[in-house]
CSV table of C-alpha atoms in Angstrom, one decimal:
chain,number,residue,atom,x,y,z
A,1,UNK,CA,0.0,-0.1,0.0
A,2,UNK,CA,3.0,2.4,0.6
A,3,UNK,CA,4.8,1.7,-2.4
A,4,UNK,CA,1.6,2.5,-4.0
A,5,UNK,CA,1.1,5.9,-2.7
A,6,UNK,CA,4.5,6.7,-3.1
A,7,UNK,CA,4.0,6.1,-7.1
A,8,UNK,CA,1.1,8.1,-7.0
A,9,UNK,CA,2.9,10.8,-5.2
A,10,UNK,CA,5.8,10.6,-7.9
A,11,UNK,CA,3.3,10.8,-10.8
A,12,UNK,CA,1.7,14.0,-9.5
A,13,UNK,CA,5.0,15.7,-8.8
A,14,UNK,CA,6.8,14.7,-12.2
A,15,UNK,CA,4.4,14.6,-14.7
A,16,UNK,CA,4.3,12.1,-17.4
A,17,UNK,CA,5.7,13.0,-20.6
A,18,UNK,CA,5.9,11.7,-24.1
A,19,UNK,CA,9.2,10.8,-26.2
A,20,UNK,CA,9.7,10.7,-29.7
A,21,UNK,CA,10.3,7.6,-32.0
A,22,UNK,CA,9.8,4.2,-30.3
A,23,UNK,CA,9.6,6.0,-26.9
A,24,UNK,CA,6.3,6.7,-28.0
A,25,UNK,CA,5.2,3.4,-27.0
A,26,UNK,CA,5.6,4.1,-23.3
A,27,UNK,CA,4.2,6.1,-20.4
A,28,UNK,CA,7.6,8.0,-19.3
A,29,UNK,CA,8.0,9.7,-15.9
A,30,UNK,CA,11.3,11.2,-15.1
A,31,UNK,CA,13.3,12.6,-12.2
A,32,UNK,CA,16.7,14.1,-11.4
A,33,UNK,CA,19.4,12.4,-9.0
A,34,UNK,CA,21.4,15.0,-7.4
A,35,UNK,CA,23.9,12.5,-5.8
A,36,UNK,CA,25.0,11.1,-9.3
A,37,UNK,CA,23.7,14.3,-11.8
A,38,UNK,CA,21.8,11.4,-13.8
A,39,UNK,CA,18.3,12.2,-15.2
A,40,UNK,CA,15.9,9.0,-14.8
A,41,UNK,CA,13.5,7.9,-16.7
A,42,UNK,CA,10.9,5.0,-15.7
A,43,UNK,CA,9.1,3.8,-18.8
A,44,UNK,CA,6.1,1.6,-18.8
A,45,UNK,CA,4.0,0.2,-21.6
A,46,UNK,CA,1.4,2.3,-23.1
A,47,UNK,CA,-0.1,0.1,-25.8
A,48,UNK,CA,0.5,-3.7,-26.9
A,49,UNK,CA,3.5,-3.1,-29.0
A,50,UNK,CA,5.6,-3.3,-26.2
A,51,UNK,CA,5.2,-5.4,-22.8
A,52,UNK,CA,8.1,-4.9,-20.3
A,53,UNK,CA,9.0,-1.8,-18.5
A,54,UNK,CA,12.4,-0.2,-18.9
A,55,UNK,CA,14.8,2.4,-17.1
A,56,UNK,CA,16.7,4.9,-19.1
A,57,UNK,CA,19.5,7.2,-17.5
A,58,UNK,CA,21.1,10.1,-18.8
A,59,UNK,CA,24.7,11.2,-17.5
A,60,UNK,CA,24.7,15.0,-17.7
A,61,UNK,CA,28.5,15.3,-16.7
A,62,UNK,CA,29.4,12.9,-20.0
A,63,UNK,CA,26.0,13.6,-21.7
A,64,UNK,CA,25.9,9.5,-22.1
A,65,UNK,CA,22.5,7.8,-22.4
A,66,UNK,CA,22.2,4.2,-21.2
A,67,UNK,CA,19.8,1.7,-20.4
A,68,UNK,CA,19.6,-0.7,-17.5
A,69,UNK,CA,19.2,-4.3,-17.8
A,70,UNK,CA,15.7,-5.6,-18.4
A,71,UNK,CA,14.9,-7.0,-14.7
A,72,UNK,CA,15.1,-2.8,-13.7
A,73,UNK,CA,11.3,-2.1,-13.8
A,74,UNK,CA,11.6,1.1,-11.7
A,75,UNK,CA,14.1,3.5,-9.7
A,76,UNK,CA,12.1,5.3,-7.3
A,77,UNK,CA,13.0,8.9,-6.4
A,78,UNK,CA,13.5,9.2,-2.7
A,79,UNK,CA,10.5,11.2,-1.5
A,80,UNK,CA,9.8,13.3,1.7
A,81,UNK,CA,10.0,11.9,4.4
A,82,UNK,CA,11.6,9.0,3.3
A,83,UNK,CA,14.7,10.6,2.4
A,84,UNK,CA,17.6,8.4,1.4
A,85,UNK,CA,21.0,8.7,-0.5
A,86,UNK,CA,20.0,6.1,-3.1
A,87,UNK,CA,17.1,5.2,-5.2
A,88,UNK,CA,15.2,1.8,-4.4
A,89,UNK,CA,14.7,-0.5,-7.4
A,90,UNK,CA,12.0,-2.7,-8.5
A,91,UNK,CA,13.7,-5.9,-9.5
A,92,UNK,CA,11.6,-8.4,-11.4
A,93,UNK,CA,13.9,-11.2,-12.8
A,94,UNK,CA,12.5,-13.3,-15.5
A,95,UNK,CA,10.8,-16.5,-14.7
A,96,UNK,CA,10.7,-15.5,-11.1
A,97,UNK,CA,7.5,-14.4,-9.2
A,98,UNK,CA,8.0,-10.6,-7.9
A,99,UNK,CA,8.7,-10.5,-4.3
A,100,UNK,CA,7.6,-7.3,-2.8
A,101,UNK,CA,9.6,-8.2,0.4
A,102,UNK,CA,13.1,-8.4,-1.2
A,103,UNK,CA,14.5,-5.0,-1.2
A,104,UNK,CA,17.1,-3.4,-3.6
A,105,UNK,CA,18.8,0.1,-3.9
A,106,UNK,CA,20.9,1.2,-6.9
A,107,UNK,CA,24.2,3.1,-6.5
A,108,UNK,CA,24.1,4.7,-9.8
A,109,UNK,CA,27.6,6.3,-9.9
A,110,UNK,CA,29.4,3.1,-8.6
A,111,UNK,CA,26.9,0.8,-10.9
A,112,UNK,CA,25.9,-1.4,-7.7
A,113,UNK,CA,22.8,-3.2,-7.2
A,114,UNK,CA,22.8,-3.7,-3.4
A,115,UNK,CA,20.3,-6.2,-1.9
A,116,UNK,CA,19.1,-5.0,1.6
A,117,UNK,CA,17.4,-1.9,2.9
A,118,UNK,CA,18.5,1.8,3.6
A,119,UNK,CA,18.0,3.7,6.9
A,120,UNK,CA,17.4,7.1,6.9
A,121,UNK,CA,20.5,8.8,8.7
A,122,UNK,CA,20.1,11.2,11.6
A,123,UNK,CA,22.1,14.6,11.0
A,124,UNK,CA,24.7,13.8,13.5
A,125,UNK,CA,25.2,10.4,11.7
A,126,UNK,CA,24.6,8.6,14.8
A,127,UNK,CA,21.3,6.9,14.2
A,128,UNK,CA,19.7,5.1,11.2
A,129,UNK,CA,15.7,4.7,11.1
A,130,UNK,CA,13.9,2.4,8.8
A,131,UNK,CA,10.7,2.0,8.2
A,132,UNK,CA,8.8,-1.3,7.3
A,133,UNK,CA,5.3,-1.5,6.2
A,134,UNK,CA,4.2,-5.2,5.0
A,135,UNK,CA,1.8,-7.8,5.3
A,136,UNK,CA,2.8,-10.9,7.5
A,137,UNK,CA,1.2,-13.4,9.7
A,138,UNK,CA,-0.6,-11.2,11.3
A,139,UNK,CA,-1.9,-9.0,8.7
A,140,UNK,CA,-0.5,-5.7,7.8
A,141,UNK,CA,2.1,-4.8,10.1
A,142,UNK,CA,4.0,-1.8,10.8
A,143,UNK,CA,7.6,-1.7,12.2
A,144,UNK,CA,10.4,0.9,12.8
A,145,UNK,CA,13.8,-0.3,13.1
A,146,UNK,CA,16.3,2.2,15.0
A,147,UNK,CA,20.0,1.5,14.5
A,148,UNK,CA,23.0,2.7,16.8
A,149,UNK,CA,25.3,3.2,14.0
A,150,UNK,CA,28.3,3.6,16.3
A,151,UNK,CA,27.7,0.2,18.2
A,152,UNK,CA,25.6,-1.6,15.2
A,153,UNK,CA,22.9,-2.5,17.5
A,154,UNK,CA,19.4,-2.5,16.1
A,155,UNK,CA,16.1,-2.2,18.4
A,156,UNK,CA,12.4,-2.2,16.9
A,157,UNK,CA,10.5,0.7,18.2
A,158,UNK,CA,7.0,-0.1,18.0
A,159,UNK,CA,6.3,3.2,20.0
A,160,UNK,CA,6.7,5.2,16.6
A,161,UNK,CA,4.1,3.3,14.7
A,162,UNK,CA,0.9,5.0,13.9
A,163,UNK,CA,-1.5,1.9,13.3
A,164,UNK,CA,-4.4,4.0,12.0
A,165,UNK,CA,-2.6,5.7,9.1
A,166,UNK,CA,0.9,5.6,7.1
A,167,UNK,CA,3.4,6.8,9.3
A,168,UNK,CA,5.0,10.0,8.8
A,169,UNK,CA,8.5,10.9,10.3
A,170,UNK,CA,11.3,13.0,10.0
A,171,UNK,CA,14.7,13.7,11.6
A,172,UNK,CA,15.0,17.0,13.2
A,173,UNK,CA,18.4,18.9,12.8
A,174,UNK,CA,19.2,17.8,16.3
A,175,UNK,CA,18.9,14.3,15.5
A,176,UNK,CA,15.6,13.6,16.9
A,177,UNK,CA,12.5,12.2,15.3
A,178,UNK,CA,9.5,14.0,14.6
A,179,UNK,CA,6.3,11.8,14.2
A,180,UNK,CA,2.8,11.6,15.2
A,181,UNK,CA,0.3,8.9,16.3
A,182,UNK,CA,-2.8,8.1,18.0
A,183,UNK,CA,-2.7,8.5,21.7
A,184,UNK,CA,-5.1,6.1,23.7
A,185,UNK,CA,-4.8,8.3,26.9
A,186,UNK,CA,-6.0,11.7,24.7
A,187,UNK,CA,-8.1,9.6,22.5
A,188,UNK,CA,-6.7,11.6,19.8
A,189,UNK,CA,-4.0,12.1,17.3
A,190,UNK,CA,-0.7,13.6,18.9
A,191,UNK,CA,2.6,14.7,17.4
A,192,UNK,CA,5.5,13.9,19.1
A,193,UNK,CA,9.4,14.2,19.2
A,194,UNK,CA,11.5,11.1,20.1
A,195,UNK,CA,14.8,11.2,21.5
A,196,UNK,CA,17.1,8.4,20.5
A,197,UNK,CA,19.6,8.9,23.0
A,198,UNK,CA,17.5,8.7,26.0
A,199,UNK,CA,14.3,7.0,24.5
A,200,UNK,CA,12.2,9.8,25.6
A,201,UNK,CA,9.0,11.2,24.2
A,202,UNK,CA,7.7,14.5,24.5
A,203,UNK,CA,4.3,15.9,23.2
A,204,UNK,CA,4.5,18.9,20.5
A,205,UNK,CA,0.9,19.5,19.9
A,206,UNK,CA,-2.3,17.7,19.5
A,207,UNK,CA,-2.9,16.9,15.7
A,208,UNK,CA,-2.1,15.1,12.7
A,209,UNK,CA,1.4,15.7,10.8
A,210,UNK,CA,1.5,16.4,7.3
A,211,UNK,CA,4.6,17.6,6.5
A,212,UNK,CA,8.1,19.4,7.9
A,213,UNK,CA,10.1,22.2,6.0
A,214,UNK,CA,13.6,22.0,7.3
A,215,UNK,CA,14.5,25.3,6.0
A,216,UNK,CA,12.0,27.0,8.2
A,217,UNK,CA,11.7,24.5,11.0
A,218,UNK,CA,7.9,24.5,10.5
A,219,UNK,CA,5.7,21.8,10.5
A,220,UNK,CA,2.3,21.2,8.5
A,221,UNK,CA,-0.3,19.7,10.4
A,222,UNK,CA,-4.1,19.6,11.1
A,223,UNK,CA,-5.8,20.0,14.2
A,224,UNK,CA,-8.3,17.5,15.6
A,225,UNK,CA,-11.2,19.2,14.5
A,226,UNK,CA,-14.3,18.9,12.1
A,227,UNK,CA,-12.9,21.5,9.4
A,228,UNK,CA,-9.3,20.0,9.1
A,229,UNK,CA,-7.7,23.1,8.0
A,230,UNK,CA,-4.1,23.6,7.4
A,231,UNK,CA,-2.0,24.9,10.0
A,232,UNK,CA,1.8,25.7,10.7
A,233,UNK,CA,3.7,25.6,13.8
A,234,UNK,CA,7.2,26.9,14.1
A,235,UNK,CA,9.1,24.5,16.3
A,236,UNK,CA,11.6,27.0,17.3
A,237,UNK,CA,8.9,29.8,18.7
A,238,UNK,CA,6.2,27.0,18.8
A,239,UNK,CA,3.8,29.9,17.2
A,240,UNK,CA,1.1,28.3,15.1
A,241,UNK,CA,-1.2,30.0,12.4
A,242,UNK,CA,-3.1,29.2,9.6
A,243,UNK,CA,-1.4,27.9,6.5
A,244,UNK,CA,-2.8,29.0,2.9
A,245,UNK,CA,0.2,28.1,0.8
A,246,UNK,CA,0.5,24.8,2.0
A,247,UNK,CA,2.1,23.5,-1.4
A,248,UNK,CA,5.4,24.9,-0.4
A,249,UNK,CA,6.0,22.1,1.9
A,250,UNK,CA,6.1,19.4,-0.6
A,251,UNK,CA,7.7,20.6,-3.9
A,252,UNK,CA,10.0,23.7,-4.0
A,253,UNK,CA,10.6,25.6,-7.2
A,254,UNK,CA,14.5,24.6,-7.2
A,255,UNK,CA,13.0,20.7,-7.3
A,256,UNK,CA,10.2,21.4,-9.8
A,257,UNK,CA,12.8,23.2,-12.2
A,258,UNK,CA,15.2,19.7,-12.2
A,259,UNK,CA,12.3,17.5,-13.7
A,260,UNK,CA,14.1,16.3,-16.7
A,261,UNK,CA,12.8,17.3,-20.5
A,262,UNK,CA,12.0,14.9,-22.9
A,263,UNK,CA,14.6,14.2,-25.5
A,264,UNK,CA,13.3,14.7,-29.4
A,265,UNK,CA,15.3,12.3,-31.3
A,266,UNK,CA,16.8,9.4,-28.8
A,267,UNK,CA,16.3,5.9,-30.3
A,268,UNK,CA,15.9,3.2,-27.5
A,269,UNK,CA,17.5,0.5,-29.9
A,270,UNK,CA,21.0,1.8,-30.0
A,271,UNK,CA,21.2,2.6,-26.2
A,272,UNK,CA,24.3,1.0,-24.4
A,273,UNK,CA,22.9,-1.6,-21.7
A,274,UNK,CA,24.6,-1.7,-18.5
A,275,UNK,CA,24.5,-4.5,-15.8
A,276,UNK,CA,25.3,-3.5,-12.4
A,277,UNK,CA,27.3,-5.3,-10.1
A,278,UNK,CA,25.4,-7.1,-7.5
A,279,UNK,CA,26.1,-7.2,-3.7
A,280,UNK,CA,24.4,-8.1,-0.5
A,281,UNK,CA,24.6,-5.9,2.5
A,282,UNK,CA,25.4,-7.5,5.6
A,283,UNK,CA,24.9,-6.0,8.9
A,284,UNK,CA,25.8,-8.6,11.4
A,285,UNK,CA,27.9,-11.9,11.6
A,286,UNK,CA,27.6,-15.0,13.6
A,287,UNK,CA,31.0,-16.6,15.0
A,288,UNK,CA,30.4,-20.1,15.6
A,289,UNK,CA,33.7,-22.2,16.2
A,290,UNK,CA,35.9,-21.4,13.6
A,291,UNK,CA,33.2,-20.3,11.3
A,292,UNK,CA,32.2,-16.6,10.6
A,293,UNK,CA,28.5,-16.4,8.9
A,294,UNK,CA,27.4,-13.2,7.8
A,295,UNK,CA,23.6,-12.4,8.1
A,296,UNK,CA,21.4,-9.4,7.0
A,297,UNK,CA,20.8,-8.1,10.4
A,298,UNK,CA,20.0,-9.3,14.2
A,299,UNK,CA,17.6,-7.1,15.9
A,300,UNK,CA,16.1,-6.5,19.4
A,301,UNK,CA,12.2,-6.7,19.9
A,302,UNK,CA,11.2,-6.0,23.7
A,303,UNK,CA,14.9,-6.5,24.7
A,304,UNK,CA,15.0,-9.9,23.2
A,305,UNK,CA,17.4,-10.6,20.2
A,306,UNK,CA,16.5,-12.3,17.1
A,307,UNK,CA,18.3,-13.7,14.7
A,308,UNK,CA,17.5,-15.0,10.9
A,309,UNK,CA,17.7,-18.3,10.3
A,310,UNK,CA,18.2,-19.1,6.6
A,311,UNK,CA,21.8,-17.9,6.3
A,312,UNK,CA,23.0,-20.4,9.3
A,313,UNK,CA,20.7,-23.4,7.6
A,314,UNK,CA,22.9,-23.1,4.6
A,315,UNK,CA,26.3,-22.9,6.4
A,316,UNK,CA,25.6,-25.3,9.3
A,317,UNK,CA,23.2,-27.6,7.9
A,318,UNK,CA,20.2,-26.7,10.1
A,319,UNK,CA,16.9,-28.0,8.5
A,320,UNK,CA,13.3,-26.6,8.9
A,321,UNK,CA,9.9,-28.2,8.4
A,322,UNK,CA,6.9,-26.0,8.0
A,323,UNK,CA,3.3,-26.9,8.5
A,324,UNK,CA,0.4,-24.8,7.7
A,325,UNK,CA,-2.2,-25.2,10.6
A,326,UNK,CA,-4.5,-22.5,9.6
A,327,UNK,CA,-4.7,-19.2,7.5
A,328,UNK,CA,-1.5,-17.3,8.5
A,329,UNK,CA,-0.8,-19.7,11.3
A,330,UNK,CA,2.6,-22.0,10.5
A,331,UNK,CA,4.4,-24.4,12.7
A,332,UNK,CA,8.1,-24.8,12.7
A,333,UNK,CA,10.0,-27.8,13.4
A,334,UNK,CA,13.8,-27.5,13.6
A,335,UNK,CA,16.2,-30.4,13.3
A,336,UNK,CA,20.1,-30.2,13.5
A,337,UNK,CA,22.1,-33.4,13.8
A,338,UNK,CA,20.3,-35.3,16.6
A,339,UNK,CA,18.4,-32.7,18.0
A,340,UNK,CA,14.6,-32.1,16.6
A,341,UNK,CA,11.9,-30.1,18.3
A,342,UNK,CA,9.1,-27.6,17.2
A,343,UNK,CA,9.5,-23.9,17.7
A,344,UNK,CA,7.4,-22.4,20.7
A,345,UNK,CA,5.8,-19.2,20.8
A,346,UNK,CA,8.1,-16.4,22.0
A,347,UNK,CA,11.2,-18.5,20.5
A,348,UNK,CA,10.6,-16.9,16.8
A,349,UNK,CA,8.8,-14.1,14.9
A,350,UNK,CA,7.9,-14.1,11.2
A,351,UNK,CA,9.5,-10.7,10.2
A,352,UNK,CA,9.1,-9.6,6.6
A,353,UNK,CA,8.2,-13.1,5.7
A,354,UNK,CA,11.7,-14.3,6.9
A,355,UNK,CA,12.0,-16.5,10.0
A,356,UNK,CA,14.1,-15.1,13.0
A,357,UNK,CA,14.8,-17.0,16.4
A,358,UNK,CA,16.2,-16.1,19.6
A,359,UNK,CA,19.7,-17.1,20.9
A,360,UNK,CA,18.0,-19.8,23.0
A,361,UNK,CA,16.9,-21.7,19.7
A,362,UNK,CA,20.4,-21.9,18.8
A,363,UNK,CA,21.6,-23.1,22.3
A,364,UNK,CA,18.7,-25.7,22.3
A,365,UNK,CA,20.0,-27.2,19.0
A,366,UNK,CA,23.1,-27.9,20.7
A,367,UNK,CA,25.4,-25.6,18.6
A,368,UNK,CA,28.9,-24.4,20.7
A,369,UNK,CA,29.2,-21.0,21.8
A,370,UNK,CA,28.6,-18.3,19.4
A,371,UNK,CA,29.0,-14.7,19.1
A,372,UNK,CA,27.1,-11.8,17.3
A,373,UNK,CA,28.9,-9.1,16.0
A,374,UNK,CA,27.9,-5.7,14.0
A,375,UNK,CA,29.8,-5.5,10.3
A,376,UNK,CA,31.4,-2.1,10.0
A,377,UNK,CA,30.0,-0.9,6.5
A,378,UNK,CA,28.9,2.5,5.0
A,379,UNK,CA,25.8,4.4,6.6
A,380,UNK,CA,23.5,3.8,3.9
């Protein structure tokens, strides 16, 4: 659902244009990437002459046009408030069913396709925040992962989730998090600031957060009243007023001027096709005896650590037998050498359709002593 909303918002901000020659067979939306100084064009079929999406890129520094290999369907422009350094990529491999829970992002300048998901980095670069909105065993699940970039620990922060709406959040200049959610105590929406260092919450004002402008340090919000009128609040002075020019919070004139113009005579058939290097981003590693096994990430939920099991299965020969007991209800039987048992409640979670288990499960298997260590990597 979130991805659909972002696509619609992208189309509204960056109008679909018409290209010459064989590009006329596609609907085309364009955006500019400041980090690489590339113009990006996402193409989708507009008639029966073509069947597949395509992604075209224009290197403005070298005036070179290229086409990404065919498995690239879309490169998404990072939109507020989900500001990340690199665009996320929608990858569809031939003969494979599309999995919306496998995340890729693309490093344009270095031509790297990275399997993983980015964090929104705090201004002081000490924290990373990752928002996940997916359908899991319990229906729709929303989750925030907060990463300490200094020691590599990751913890889930359910308090930041707004269950009744899609969650808006922003890093403020002082590396605190601005967000809103429904307050059970006040029985209305409330805008808060969360302090990662102390894990404290402070109320800003009652209402629903719509947007934040970092240049003016103002928020756009609506009060909990029938009229639902737009208001602004200056976070520096705490002065509020009615806002008539709410559009300024979404697209600045500078951003609008960077929407690329359609070429007039470019032919797709002659474009160079580039294939990126593909890498996996690992955030932790498990040390067992003389083996070091990289894993996507380990995180804490309610002060309990959870470890992804699949990477250990491949390296250690652990086996899982899955029995479906009902709608969205599964039973997991684990076997390792002579040990065999069924996972009980509290020993595992299904996070983004990946099975995570507690360290106690590994001990229950009879594995030797193990360590969990962060992998020092870039902050993307």
